[in-house]
Amino acid sequence: MTIPPPLPAQQLYQPCDSTQFGFHTTADLDDLSEIIGQMRAMDAVRFGAGIRHQGYNLFVLGPSGMGKRSMVRQFLEEKAESGHEPDDWCYLNNFTQPHKPRGLQLPSGRGAELRLAMEHLVDYLRSAIPALFESEEYHAKAAAIQEEFSKRQDQVFKELGEDAEKQEIVLLRTPDGFAFAPTRNHEVLPPAEYEKLTDEEKKRVETAIAGLQERLEKIMRQMPQWRRERHERIKQINRETALTVVAHLMDELRQAYADLPEVLKYFDLVQQDVVENVDDFRKQEESSTVGGMTIVTRQSFHRYQVNALVSNGKKSGAPIISEDNPTYSNLVGRVEHVSQFGALVTDFTLIKPGALHLANGGYLLLDIRKVLMQPFAWEGLKRALQSREIRIESLGQMYSLVSTVSLEPEPIPLDAKIVLFGDRLFYYLLHEYDPEFGELFKVAADFEEHISRNADAHLLYARLIATLTRRESLLPFDRGAVARVIEHGARLVGDAEKLSTHMSFIADLLRESDYWAREAGRSVVGAADVQRAIDTQIRRQDRLRDRMHEAILRDTLMIATQGEVIGQINGLSVIELGDFAFAQPTRITATTRLGEGEMVNIEREVKLSGAIHSKGVLILSSFLAARYARNQPLALSASLVFEQSYGFVEGDSASLAELCVLLSNLANVPIKQSLAITGSVNQFGQSQAIGAVNEKIEGFFDICTARGLTGEQGVLIPAANIKHLMLRRDVVEAAASGKFNIYAVENVDQAIAILTGLPAGEADTSGVYPEGSVNRKVAERLSELTRIRQSFARQPGEKSNPQNKSD
């Protein structure tokens, strides 16, 4: 087994050679017309936007800040320009069932025209109809009808009066109506004189009056009918009079909308209603007294208005709507109410559109997290997609929360493509727990978080920087600045062979670099400006890192960077705070004793260990048993702990350190405290890659630098992490001068050899390790523990617990 030497400085950082660029500044470059590294995702977007079958809505996956929304919106805007212009949608009064407004579909732009046309119609009728009814012609016709009925009434009463006179009876008009009285010589007979009449005369008078009274009652019964006839005649004249105005105007509108049969039917209903209710135009104000107050009510003629719910007259192509507050009402629309005399009332003009109405015929962009946070919004969206219609329903009525009168608008057909944006977690959770999700969102566009780093990608990145600088009105970047941005793009993903596609971070870096260049009075952004922007970004967020490093340097947190100790090692842990991550060394200790193969993870015992960390500890037990105790029991009980750790521990990146510290304790061999180690390990002792390798190396380097570099300090990392190294310049310089060392190990044997300075040792064909090797010392100690345990087992009646005996 060979012990790997420290990594050369060339492997610690992969610089971007600015001489590969043929431009001087980004002002020389064309804008980027393609999307970097997102071909798979954009192919999915292209497919999802193009297919028009039900259920093929889009879910765009990926972390926030990658520019997903802007990329998708840009593509949709280009596609929408050649798309069909969506129709307008209006709500009209239902003259037979006012609580069920009718929906009307019109070609693009015609909805607003119809609304204005109806407003002009009503405005004209409000002045024209009263003027027409004040004309001499109308008054003459009405007077003629009135005179005709008056003559008929007078003639009937005249004939009745003449017949009464012939029988010496007179017809009298009294305050209470009509009455008959006997006469003599055309004079009403007084009661006293009437009493002097003979019985025969009295009988004649009574018989005559009874006959006349019967005729009068018959006439009086005919009077209401005559009045109704007169009223109908007057009403008919009113209709004819109104029709002379309305029909002319409606004919003009019919000519303008002759190509729309549904509008023509609506005009017929309007004309009929205006004619039937022409008195509303004649008496546009009514007064009433309530509680001593006179209230004047004016006719609003709302029923003739057109509620242009969606009008696309000024827009070309398919609509693209982005709803940032996707409440239930903002998605499917709502019916508003107004207060009137203490009561809430509504009509079809108070129907307001939702985002689905506005996006009908186009695309609706939503953030899935915001949708799920709003009560009933997700269910309302799914219901609309499943039924393919937008039904405006009040939540208060649906759940019987309010008792106000509301409307039941006619549903509007839905033909929109829904595009949801969100993290991958939302997509997979919905797929797992919502059975309807997969049926409604069949297209997933998964955006890459990084792309391969090569010369072509470098040029694309340069053009991206040029595009963003022009879009944001920033200063141009020179070649050195572009190269530094590219290097930082690799550091963001923690991989020297990849580049970040997180556009938000890159754009922020460009803006801040521009700021520092302007502060320095430069007209072109240089590499120094980019570096200053990176440094200040870190500086704004590293307060906690400084406090924790200060605690280590003041020995509040016990971390040794020199000397040798048995059963003690420097692990490396990462702390993430928002977008900022840093690492610090953590002391890991191990103790071993006689036992039955137990591996006690103290963090786990106190419930401060995550499942992955606990798994890593259990792997150690498997490794020890497989390597050292194949043919004997593992008579070992061991304890592992992260010293001075008071928070939750998760991850397996410390499992290699934990194995090495166990071997140190078992072999009774000290570990160099000038070294720190990170890495995962499997059951075969092979090191495995871990995350945040750059932050971990820099975290231990900062502590060592503060205490003084000796040339013996360094960090051990898995060999699989070499390709991820993009270390700070000061770390690279220290490694190049031999003041700080970074070792890449492939297995635990290489790691323990570097940490202890002793050979790990390889077993011969009989399974025996070389004398003086670490593995030989471990094997001998485990054999010793086994013999002790067996000796306890041979003693009869032994009641003490051997596990409690110290080794």
Tab-separated table of N, CA and C in Angstrom, residues 104 205 447 564 590 606 679 716:
chain	number	residue	atom	x	y	z
A	104	LEU	N	-71.180	35.429	-22.724
A	104	LEU	CA	-71.178	35.690	-24.157
A	104	LEU	C	-69.739	35.714	-24.664
A	205	VAL	N	-141.697	53.075	-7.512
A	205	VAL	CA	-140.401	53.747	-7.417
A	205	VAL	C	-139.296	52.741	-7.045
A	447	PHE	N	-35.126	21.554	-14.539
A	447	PHE	CA	-34.000	22.422	-14.878
A	447	PHE	C	-32.726	21.956	-14.178
A	564	GLU	N	0.044	14.980	19.478
A	564	GLU	CA	-0.551	13.700	19.137
A	564	GLU	C	-1.357	13.193	20.330
A	590	ALA	N	-13.086	8.669	20.925
A	590	ALA	CA	-13.587	7.294	20.994
A	590	ALA	C	-12.990	6.600	22.201
A	606	VAL	N	-28.894	10.326	22.817
A	606	VAL	CA	-29.590	11.510	23.334
A	606	VAL	C	-30.443	12.173	22.248
A	679	GLY	N	-14.789	12.609	5.247
A	679	GLY	CA	-15.048	11.561	4.273
A	679	GLY	C	-15.997	10.515	4.812
A	716	LEU	N	-7.252	15.635	5.276
A	716	LEU	CA	-7.417	14.431	4.475
A	716	LEU	C	-8.829	14.413	3.890
